[in-house]
C-alpha cells in the first residue's frame, strides 16, 4: 500500500549503495551489552554471555510468495519479517538479542518505500529489544526479497528442542488460533471488492482482531519468561507458523510419539467463531491448517500440570501417546480422526 507519488520520491540510484545503507541504518542504536560492534565494519562482533548457548535462525520473505504489497503496508512487512524470526528464537526457549537484515530491491521502489520498511524493522527491534548488527543490500530485477537472521541466547538447562516430547506429556498451546488466516481471507476479499468498486468503504471493525493478527502479529516473547517464572521446562517446543496440525506432526515425528488432540479444547477467539459462522467455515479446520498465528506449541510432563493449569495464556489441548497409536484429533462427537499436515482428511474417519 505504498503510495507512489513520483514527484516526492527519491530514487535509490541517487543515493548509491553505500549512501542507501547509511541512510537506512544510521539511526539504529545498540540495546544489548552482548553487541560489541554492530553495523559498519566487515563483520559484527558479539560477546556472548558466559555459560549461555547461542541460537541462530533465518527466514527469507519473497514478494508474491510470502507477502502481497497491495494490502501489506511496508511498515507492517518490516515488523513481521523481524517478528517471524524472533518467534523461532522463542520456540527454542531462548531470548533474541541481535538480527541481520538483508534486502534485494528493484528500482521500482523509491527510497521512501525502504524507509517505511525500516521503520517497521526499527519498531520491532525496539519492542523486542534486539539490535540490528548488519545485513546486505543488493538489487533485484523485479520484486522485493527480505532475509532476516536472528541470534539469541539460552542456558543449556533451558534450551528446548522439538524432539523431547514423551508419551503422556501434555500438549499445550499459547493464546488462540486461526485468527491470522481469517484476517488474510478478509483482506483478500476487500482487495477483490476494491478492484470492482474502488470507492467501497470496507467496514473491517467486526474483523479487527483477525486483521490485526494477520498484519501485526506478535511473537510470544512473554512465554520463555513465563515458563521460567512457573519453573516449567517444556519437553519439546515449536512455534505455530504453518498451522496447528503441521506443527503437532513435527513435534510427534521429531520426538517419536503419537498424540491425541481434543477438538473442544482448541482455543478460539470469539471473532474467529463468529466469522467462521458467517462464512460457513469450520473453525477447527481453520485452527488446524490456518497458520501464521505465531503462538507457541509445547509439551510438558504431567507433573507440571498444577503449575500451568490456571494460566490464562496456556491451554492444554491434548496429550502425547505411544508412537504406534498415531496422531489423532478427537472430535466433539468423540470420533477419532487422523491428523494430516493440511487439516485432516474427514473421509478416513475411524470409529
Ligand atoms: P561488505 O561490502 O563488507 O559486505 P557492505 O557495504 O555491504 O559491506 O555493508 C556495510 C555495513 O552495513 C555492514 O556492517 C553491513 O552488515 C551493513 N549492512 C548492509 N546492508 C544492510 C541492510 N540492508 N540492513 C542493515 N545493515 C546493512
Ligand atoms: Mg555486503
Short mmCIF file of C-alpha atoms and ligand atoms in Angstrom, two decimals:
data_model
loop_
_atom_site.label_atom_id
_atom_site.label_comp_id
_atom_site.label_asym_id
_atom_site.label_seq_id
_atom_site.Cartn_x
_atom_site.Cartn_y
_atom_site.Cartn_z
CA UNK A 1 0.00 0.00 0.00
CA UNK A 2 2.94 2.31 -0.59
CA UNK A 3 1.71 5.34 -2.46
CA UNK A 4 3.82 6.17 -5.45
CA UNK A 5 3.90 9.96 -5.50
CA UNK A 6 6.57 10.32 -8.17
CA UNK A 7 7.27 13.98 -7.55
CA UNK A 8 8.20 13.41 -3.90
CA UNK A 9 10.13 10.19 -4.39
CA UNK A 10 13.85 9.70 -4.18
CA UNK A 11 15.36 7.07 -6.43
CA UNK A 12 17.69 4.51 -4.92
CA UNK A 13 20.30 5.28 -7.58
CA UNK A 14 20.53 8.89 -6.44
CA UNK A 15 21.90 7.71 -3.07
CA UNK A 16 24.06 4.86 -4.35
CA UNK A 17 24.52 1.58 -2.48
CA UNK A 18 26.61 2.94 0.39
CA UNK A 19 24.51 6.07 0.70
CA UNK A 20 21.40 3.92 0.87
CA UNK A 21 22.82 1.58 3.54
CA UNK A 22 23.90 4.56 5.61
CA UNK A 23 20.54 6.27 5.15
CA UNK A 24 18.60 3.19 6.25
CA UNK A 25 20.80 2.12 9.13
CA UNK A 26 22.31 5.22 10.74
CA UNK A 27 19.58 5.57 13.35
CA UNK A 28 19.94 2.06 14.82
CA UNK A 29 21.00 2.17 18.47
CA UNK A 30 22.64 -0.74 20.28
CA UNK A 31 20.49 -2.00 23.18
CA UNK A 32 22.31 -5.17 24.22
CA UNK A 33 25.61 -5.36 26.04
CA UNK A 34 26.46 -8.55 24.12
CA UNK A 35 26.70 -6.42 20.94
CA UNK A 36 30.31 -5.17 20.79
CA UNK A 37 30.20 -3.91 17.20
CA UNK A 38 27.08 -3.52 15.07
CA UNK A 39 26.78 -2.07 11.59
CA UNK A 40 29.81 -0.50 9.92
CA UNK A 41 32.65 -2.97 9.70
CA UNK A 42 33.32 -6.12 7.69
CA UNK A 43 31.58 -8.17 10.35
CA UNK A 44 29.65 -7.56 13.56
CA UNK A 45 31.24 -8.58 16.86
CA UNK A 46 29.37 -10.22 19.74
CA UNK A 47 30.48 -11.05 23.26
CA UNK A 48 28.30 -14.00 24.31
CA UNK A 49 27.42 -14.35 27.98
CA UNK A 50 29.33 -16.92 30.00
CA UNK A 51 27.56 -20.27 30.14
CA UNK A 52 24.93 -19.45 27.51
CA UNK A 53 24.38 -21.21 24.23
CA UNK A 54 23.71 -19.26 21.04
CA UNK A 55 20.75 -19.99 18.78
CA UNK A 56 20.67 -18.77 15.19
CA UNK A 57 17.74 -18.82 12.80
CA UNK A 58 17.00 -17.30 9.41
CA UNK A 59 13.94 -16.69 7.24
CA UNK A 60 13.51 -15.30 3.75
CA UNK A 61 10.38 -13.48 2.56
CA UNK A 62 9.78 -13.11 -1.16
CA UNK A 63 7.28 -10.69 -2.69
CA UNK A 64 4.45 -12.54 -4.41
CA UNK A 65 5.22 -15.73 -2.46
CA UNK A 66 5.12 -14.67 1.20
CA UNK A 67 3.60 -11.21 1.01
CA UNK A 68 1.50 -9.05 -1.27
CA UNK A 69 2.27 -5.33 -1.10
CA UNK A 70 -1.22 -4.45 -2.31
CA UNK A 71 -2.58 -4.99 1.19
CA UNK A 72 0.54 -5.35 3.31
CA UNK A 73 1.90 -1.92 4.20
CA UNK A 74 5.72 -1.93 4.05
CA UNK A 75 5.98 -0.85 7.67
CA UNK A 76 3.98 -3.90 8.74
CA UNK A 77 6.06 -6.10 6.47
CA UNK A 78 9.27 -4.91 8.13
CA UNK A 79 7.79 -5.56 11.55
CA UNK A 80 6.53 -9.02 10.59
CA UNK A 81 9.81 -10.03 8.92
CA UNK A 82 11.62 -9.42 12.22
CA UNK A 83 8.87 -11.00 14.32
CA UNK A 84 8.79 -14.33 12.43
CA UNK A 85 12.49 -14.82 13.14
CA UNK A 86 12.17 -13.90 16.79
CA UNK A 87 9.30 -16.37 17.12
CA UNK A 88 11.72 -19.15 16.12
CA UNK A 89 14.16 -18.00 18.80
CA UNK A 90 11.43 -18.03 21.49
CA UNK A 91 10.46 -21.51 20.28
CA UNK A 92 13.89 -22.69 21.46
CA UNK A 93 13.02 -21.18 24.89
CA UNK A 94 15.75 -18.64 24.12
CA UNK A 95 15.80 -14.82 24.15
CA UNK A 96 16.77 -12.96 20.96
CA UNK A 97 19.44 -10.26 21.08
CA UNK A 98 20.59 -9.45 17.52
CA UNK A 99 19.34 -9.61 13.94
CA UNK A 100 20.83 -9.08 10.50
CA UNK A 101 18.67 -7.72 7.68
CA UNK A 102 19.40 -8.41 4.00
CA UNK A 103 17.31 -6.97 1.21
CA UNK A 104 17.14 -7.27 -2.56
CA UNK A 105 15.20 -4.40 -4.15
CA UNK A 106 14.32 -3.32 -7.65
CA UNK A 107 14.42 0.33 -8.64
CA UNK A 108 10.61 0.17 -8.72
CA UNK A 109 10.95 1.02 -5.03
CA UNK A 110 11.84 4.56 -4.10
CA UNK A 111 13.97 5.27 -1.02
CA UNK A 112 10.79 6.30 0.82
CA UNK A 113 9.44 2.75 0.46
CA UNK A 114 12.56 1.34 2.08
CA UNK A 115 12.28 3.95 4.82
CA UNK A 116 8.82 2.56 5.57
CA UNK A 117 10.18 -0.98 5.65
CA UNK A 118 12.96 0.06 8.01
CA UNK A 119 10.52 1.99 10.20
CA UNK A 120 8.73 -1.33 10.80
CA UNK A 121 12.03 -3.12 11.43
CA UNK A 122 13.01 -0.39 13.90
CA UNK A 123 9.71 -0.60 15.78
CA UNK A 124 10.07 -4.38 16.08
CA UNK A 125 13.65 -4.05 17.33
CA UNK A 126 12.56 -1.57 19.98
CA UNK A 127 9.62 -3.72 21.03
CA UNK A 128 11.64 -6.94 21.26
CA UNK A 129 14.89 -5.26 22.42
CA UNK A 130 17.12 -6.62 19.67
CA UNK A 131 19.98 -4.92 17.81
CA UNK A 132 20.35 -4.76 14.03
CA UNK A 133 24.03 -5.66 13.64
CA UNK A 134 24.36 -5.90 9.87
CA UNK A 135 22.96 -7.16 6.63
CA UNK A 136 23.38 -6.87 2.93
CA UNK A 137 21.82 -4.70 0.25
CA UNK A 138 21.57 -5.78 -3.36
CA UNK A 139 19.40 -5.20 -6.39
CA UNK A 140 16.65 -7.37 -7.74
CA UNK A 141 15.14 -7.31 -11.22
CA UNK A 142 11.55 -7.44 -10.05
CA UNK A 143 10.24 -7.91 -6.55
CA UNK A 144 11.41 -7.32 -3.02
CA UNK A 145 13.20 -10.01 -1.03
CA UNK A 146 13.94 -9.70 2.69
CA UNK A 147 16.09 -12.16 4.55
CA UNK A 148 16.47 -11.76 8.29
CA UNK A 149 18.60 -13.81 10.67
CA UNK A 150 18.21 -13.71 14.41
CA UNK A 151 20.63 -14.64 17.17
CA UNK A 152 19.58 -15.43 20.72
CA UNK A 153 20.89 -16.96 23.89
CA UNK A 154 19.70 -19.58 26.34
CA UNK A 155 21.27 -21.65 29.09
CA UNK A 156 21.91 -25.31 28.39
CA UNK A 157 19.34 -26.31 31.05
CA UNK A 158 16.55 -24.33 29.38
CA UNK A 159 17.12 -24.97 25.69
CA UNK A 160 14.08 -26.75 24.24
CA UNK A 161 14.16 -28.84 21.08
CA UNK A 162 11.36 -30.37 19.05
CA UNK A 163 12.44 -33.88 19.91
CA UNK A 164 11.96 -34.18 23.67
CA UNK A 165 8.24 -35.00 23.99
CA UNK A 166 7.47 -38.21 25.92
CA UNK A 167 4.41 -40.45 26.00
CA UNK A 168 1.76 -39.00 28.40
CA UNK A 169 3.23 -35.47 28.25
CA UNK A 170 0.58 -32.75 27.97
CA UNK A 171 0.29 -30.78 24.74
CA UNK A 172 -0.06 -27.05 25.46
CA UNK A 173 -0.70 -24.06 23.20
CA UNK A 174 -0.41 -20.33 23.96
CA UNK A 175 -3.04 -17.75 23.00
CA UNK A 176 -5.67 -18.62 20.41
CA UNK A 177 -5.57 -20.00 16.88
CA UNK A 178 -6.97 -19.36 13.41
CA UNK A 179 -7.35 -15.57 13.54
CA UNK A 180 -4.37 -14.71 11.28
CA UNK A 181 -5.64 -16.94 8.48
CA UNK A 182 -9.14 -15.45 8.67
CA UNK A 183 -7.58 -11.98 8.67
CA UNK A 184 -5.89 -12.83 5.37
CA UNK A 185 -9.22 -14.02 3.93
CA UNK A 186 -10.85 -10.73 4.96
CA UNK A 187 -8.05 -8.70 3.35
CA UNK A 188 -8.19 -10.80 0.15
CA UNK A 189 -11.93 -10.27 -0.01
CA UNK A 190 -11.55 -6.50 0.44
CA UNK A 191 -8.94 -6.46 -2.33
CA UNK A 192 -11.42 -8.11 -4.72
CA UNK A 193 -14.21 -5.71 -3.68
CA UNK A 194 -11.82 -2.79 -4.20
CA UNK A 195 -10.96 -3.99 -7.73
CA UNK A 196 -14.66 -3.91 -8.67
CA UNK A 197 -15.53 -0.74 -6.78
CA UNK A 198 -12.60 1.45 -5.68
CA UNK A 199 -15.00 3.71 -3.74
CA UNK A 200 -16.29 0.96 -1.47
CA UNK A 201 -15.51 1.72 2.17
CA UNK A 202 -14.83 -1.58 3.90
CA UNK A 203 -16.10 -1.99 7.44
CA UNK A 204 -13.34 -4.04 9.00
CA UNK A 205 -14.44 -3.34 12.58
CA UNK A 206 -16.12 -6.75 13.14
CA UNK A 207 -12.87 -8.35 11.98
CA UNK A 208 -10.42 -6.01 13.73
CA UNK A 209 -8.74 -8.76 15.76
CA UNK A 210 -8.40 -11.01 12.70
CA UNK A 211 -6.87 -8.30 10.51
CA UNK A 212 -4.51 -7.27 13.29
CA UNK A 213 -3.38 -10.86 13.78
CA UNK A 214 -2.55 -11.02 10.06
CA UNK A 215 -0.94 -7.60 9.65
CA UNK A 216 0.65 -7.10 13.04
CA UNK A 217 1.27 -10.49 14.61
CA UNK A 218 3.40 -10.65 17.75
CA UNK A 219 5.86 -13.33 18.74
CA UNK A 220 5.32 -14.72 22.25
CA UNK A 221 8.26 -13.07 23.95
CA UNK A 222 6.44 -13.43 27.26
CA UNK A 223 6.42 -17.23 27.16
CA UNK A 224 10.10 -18.12 27.86
CA UNK A 225 9.89 -15.71 30.82
CA UNK A 226 6.54 -17.11 31.98
CA UNK A 227 7.85 -20.67 31.80
CA UNK A 228 10.87 -19.61 33.79
CA UNK A 229 8.66 -17.95 36.44
CA UNK A 230 6.43 -21.02 36.63
CA UNK A 231 9.55 -23.18 36.88
CA UNK A 232 8.42 -25.28 33.92
CA UNK A 233 10.86 -26.63 31.36
CA UNK A 234 8.91 -27.84 28.30
CA UNK A 235 9.98 -31.24 26.99
CA UNK A 236 9.58 -30.00 23.39
CA UNK A 237 8.50 -26.78 21.69
CA UNK A 238 7.80 -25.28 18.25
CA UNK A 239 6.21 -22.07 17.02
CA UNK A 240 2.98 -22.20 15.02
CA UNK A 241 3.81 -20.70 11.65
CA UNK A 242 2.14 -23.22 9.34
CA UNK A 243 -0.90 -24.30 11.36
CA UNK A 244 -1.51 -26.43 14.42
CA UNK A 245 -1.73 -29.77 12.61
CA UNK A 246 1.57 -29.49 10.80
CA UNK A 247 3.35 -28.31 13.99
CA UNK A 248 1.85 -31.16 16.03
CA UNK A 249 3.14 -33.56 13.39
CA UNK A 250 6.62 -32.00 13.60
CA UNK A 251 6.71 -32.45 17.38
CA UNK A 252 5.41 -36.04 17.19
CA UNK A 253 7.75 -37.12 14.40
CA UNK A 254 10.82 -35.47 15.95
CA UNK A 255 10.01 -36.99 19.34
CA UNK A 256 8.82 -40.42 18.10
CA UNK A 257 5.48 -40.17 19.89
CA UNK A 258 1.82 -40.07 18.89
CA UNK A 259 -0.82 -37.70 20.21
CA UNK A 260 -4.48 -37.16 20.93
CA UNK A 261 -5.61 -33.60 20.27
CA UNK A 262 -9.09 -32.64 21.54
CA UNK A 263 -11.18 -30.52 19.20
CA UNK A 264 -13.19 -28.96 22.04
CA UNK A 265 -10.00 -27.75 23.76
CA UNK A 266 -8.59 -25.74 20.82
CA UNK A 267 -8.62 -22.07 21.95
CA UNK A 268 -10.55 -19.78 19.59
CA UNK A 269 -11.24 -16.07 19.83
CA UNK A 270 -14.97 -15.09 19.71
CA UNK A 271 -14.29 -13.20 16.42
CA UNK A 272 -12.92 -16.41 14.90
CA UNK A 273 -16.06 -18.30 15.92
CA UNK A 274 -18.40 -15.55 14.65
CA UNK A 275 -16.52 -15.13 11.35
CA UNK A 276 -16.46 -18.88 10.73
CA UNK A 277 -20.23 -18.96 11.26
CA UNK A 278 -20.70 -16.03 8.90
CA UNK A 279 -18.61 -17.58 6.11
CA UNK A 280 -19.78 -21.16 6.79
CA UNK A 281 -16.28 -22.33 7.55
CA UNK A 282 -15.25 -24.92 10.11
CA UNK A 283 -13.30 -23.20 12.89
CA UNK A 284 -11.42 -26.40 13.75
CA UNK A 285 -10.13 -26.72 10.17
CA UNK A 286 -9.06 -23.06 10.27
CA UNK A 287 -7.20 -23.53 13.57
CA UNK A 288 -5.56 -26.74 12.36
CA UNK A 289 -4.47 -25.57 8.92
CA UNK A 290 -4.63 -21.78 9.03
CA UNK A 291 -1.11 -20.84 10.01
CA UNK A 292 0.69 -17.58 10.81
CA UNK A 293 -0.61 -17.40 14.37
CA UNK A 294 2.94 -17.37 15.81
CA UNK A 295 1.76 -18.91 19.03
CA UNK A 296 3.96 -21.49 20.76
CA UNK A 297 3.11 -25.19 20.97
CA UNK A 298 4.90 -27.23 23.60
CA UNK A 299 4.74 -30.33 25.73
CA UNK A 300 5.19 -30.61 29.50
CA UNK A 301 5.43 -33.51 31.87
CA UNK A 302 2.14 -34.28 33.69
CA UNK A 303 3.85 -33.40 36.98
CA UNK A 304 3.92 -29.77 35.77
CA UNK A 305 0.16 -29.65 35.19
CA UNK A 306 -0.60 -27.87 38.52
CA UNK A 307 1.86 -25.10 37.56
CA UNK A 308 0.22 -24.32 34.21
CA UNK A 309 -3.45 -25.24 34.63
CA UNK A 310 -4.83 -21.90 35.82
CA UNK A 311 -2.75 -19.78 33.47
CA UNK A 312 -4.86 -17.67 31.07
CA UNK A 313 -2.11 -17.72 28.39
CA UNK A 314 -1.85 -21.52 28.28
CA UNK A 315 -4.35 -24.17 27.15
CA UNK A 316 -3.86 -27.92 27.42
CA UNK A 317 -5.21 -29.28 24.13
CA UNK A 318 -4.15 -32.91 24.29
CA UNK A 319 -1.54 -35.40 25.35
CA UNK A 320 1.20 -37.44 23.75
CA UNK A 321 0.72 -41.17 23.22
CA UNK A 322 2.84 -44.11 22.13
CA UNK A 323 4.17 -43.67 18.60
CA UNK A 324 2.21 -46.74 17.46
CA UNK A 325 -1.09 -45.06 18.38
CA UNK A 326 -0.52 -42.36 15.76
CA UNK A 327 -1.68 -38.75 15.74
CA UNK A 328 -5.40 -38.10 16.14
CA UNK A 329 -7.95 -35.39 16.54
CA UNK A 330 -10.68 -36.40 19.00
CA UNK A 331 -13.75 -34.58 17.72
CA UNK A 332 -16.60 -33.07 19.75
CA UNK A 333 -18.64 -36.10 18.67
CA UNK A 334 -15.90 -38.25 20.20
CA UNK A 335 -14.71 -39.74 16.92
CA UNK A 336 -11.03 -40.20 16.20
CA UNK A 337 -9.65 -38.62 13.02
CA UNK A 338 -6.02 -38.96 11.87
CA UNK A 339 -4.22 -35.63 11.79
CA UNK A 340 -2.64 -34.85 8.44
CA UNK A 341 -0.43 -31.89 7.57
CA UNK A 342 -3.08 -29.67 5.96
CA UNK A 343 -6.09 -30.03 8.22
CA UNK A 344 -7.30 -33.58 8.34
CA UNK A 345 -8.98 -35.96 5.96
CA UNK A 346 -12.59 -36.33 7.04
CA UNK A 347 -13.04 -39.27 4.65
CA UNK A 348 -10.70 -41.52 6.58
CA UNK A 349 -12.71 -41.24 9.80
CA UNK A 350 -12.28 -44.20 12.18
CA UNK A 351 -14.94 -45.13 14.74
P1 LIG B 1 30.54 -5.55 2.75
O1 LIG B 1 30.90 -4.99 1.41
O2 LIG B 1 31.69 -5.80 3.67
O3 LIG B 1 29.54 -6.68 2.66
P2 LIG B 1 28.50 -3.57 2.97
O4 LIG B 1 28.95 -2.32 2.33
O5 LIG B 1 27.59 -4.47 2.23
O6 LIG B 1 29.78 -4.35 3.49
O7 LIG B 1 27.81 -3.21 4.33
C1 LIG B 1 28.34 -2.20 5.20
C2 LIG B 1 27.74 -2.38 6.58
O8 LIG B 1 26.35 -2.19 6.53
C3 LIG B 1 27.96 -3.77 7.15
O9 LIG B 1 28.09 -3.64 8.56
C4 LIG B 1 26.70 -4.50 6.79
O10 LIG B 1 26.45 -5.56 7.69
C5 LIG B 1 25.67 -3.37 6.93
N1 LIG B 1 24.50 -3.53 6.06
C6 LIG B 1 24.50 -3.64 4.70
N2 LIG B 1 23.24 -3.70 4.21
C7 LIG B 1 22.41 -3.64 5.29
C8 LIG B 1 21.00 -3.65 5.44
N3 LIG B 1 20.15 -3.77 4.42
N4 LIG B 1 20.49 -3.52 6.70
C9 LIG B 1 21.32 -3.44 7.75
N5 LIG B 1 22.65 -3.40 7.68
C10 LIG B 1 23.21 -3.49 6.45
MG1 LIG B 2 27.66 -6.50 1.73
#
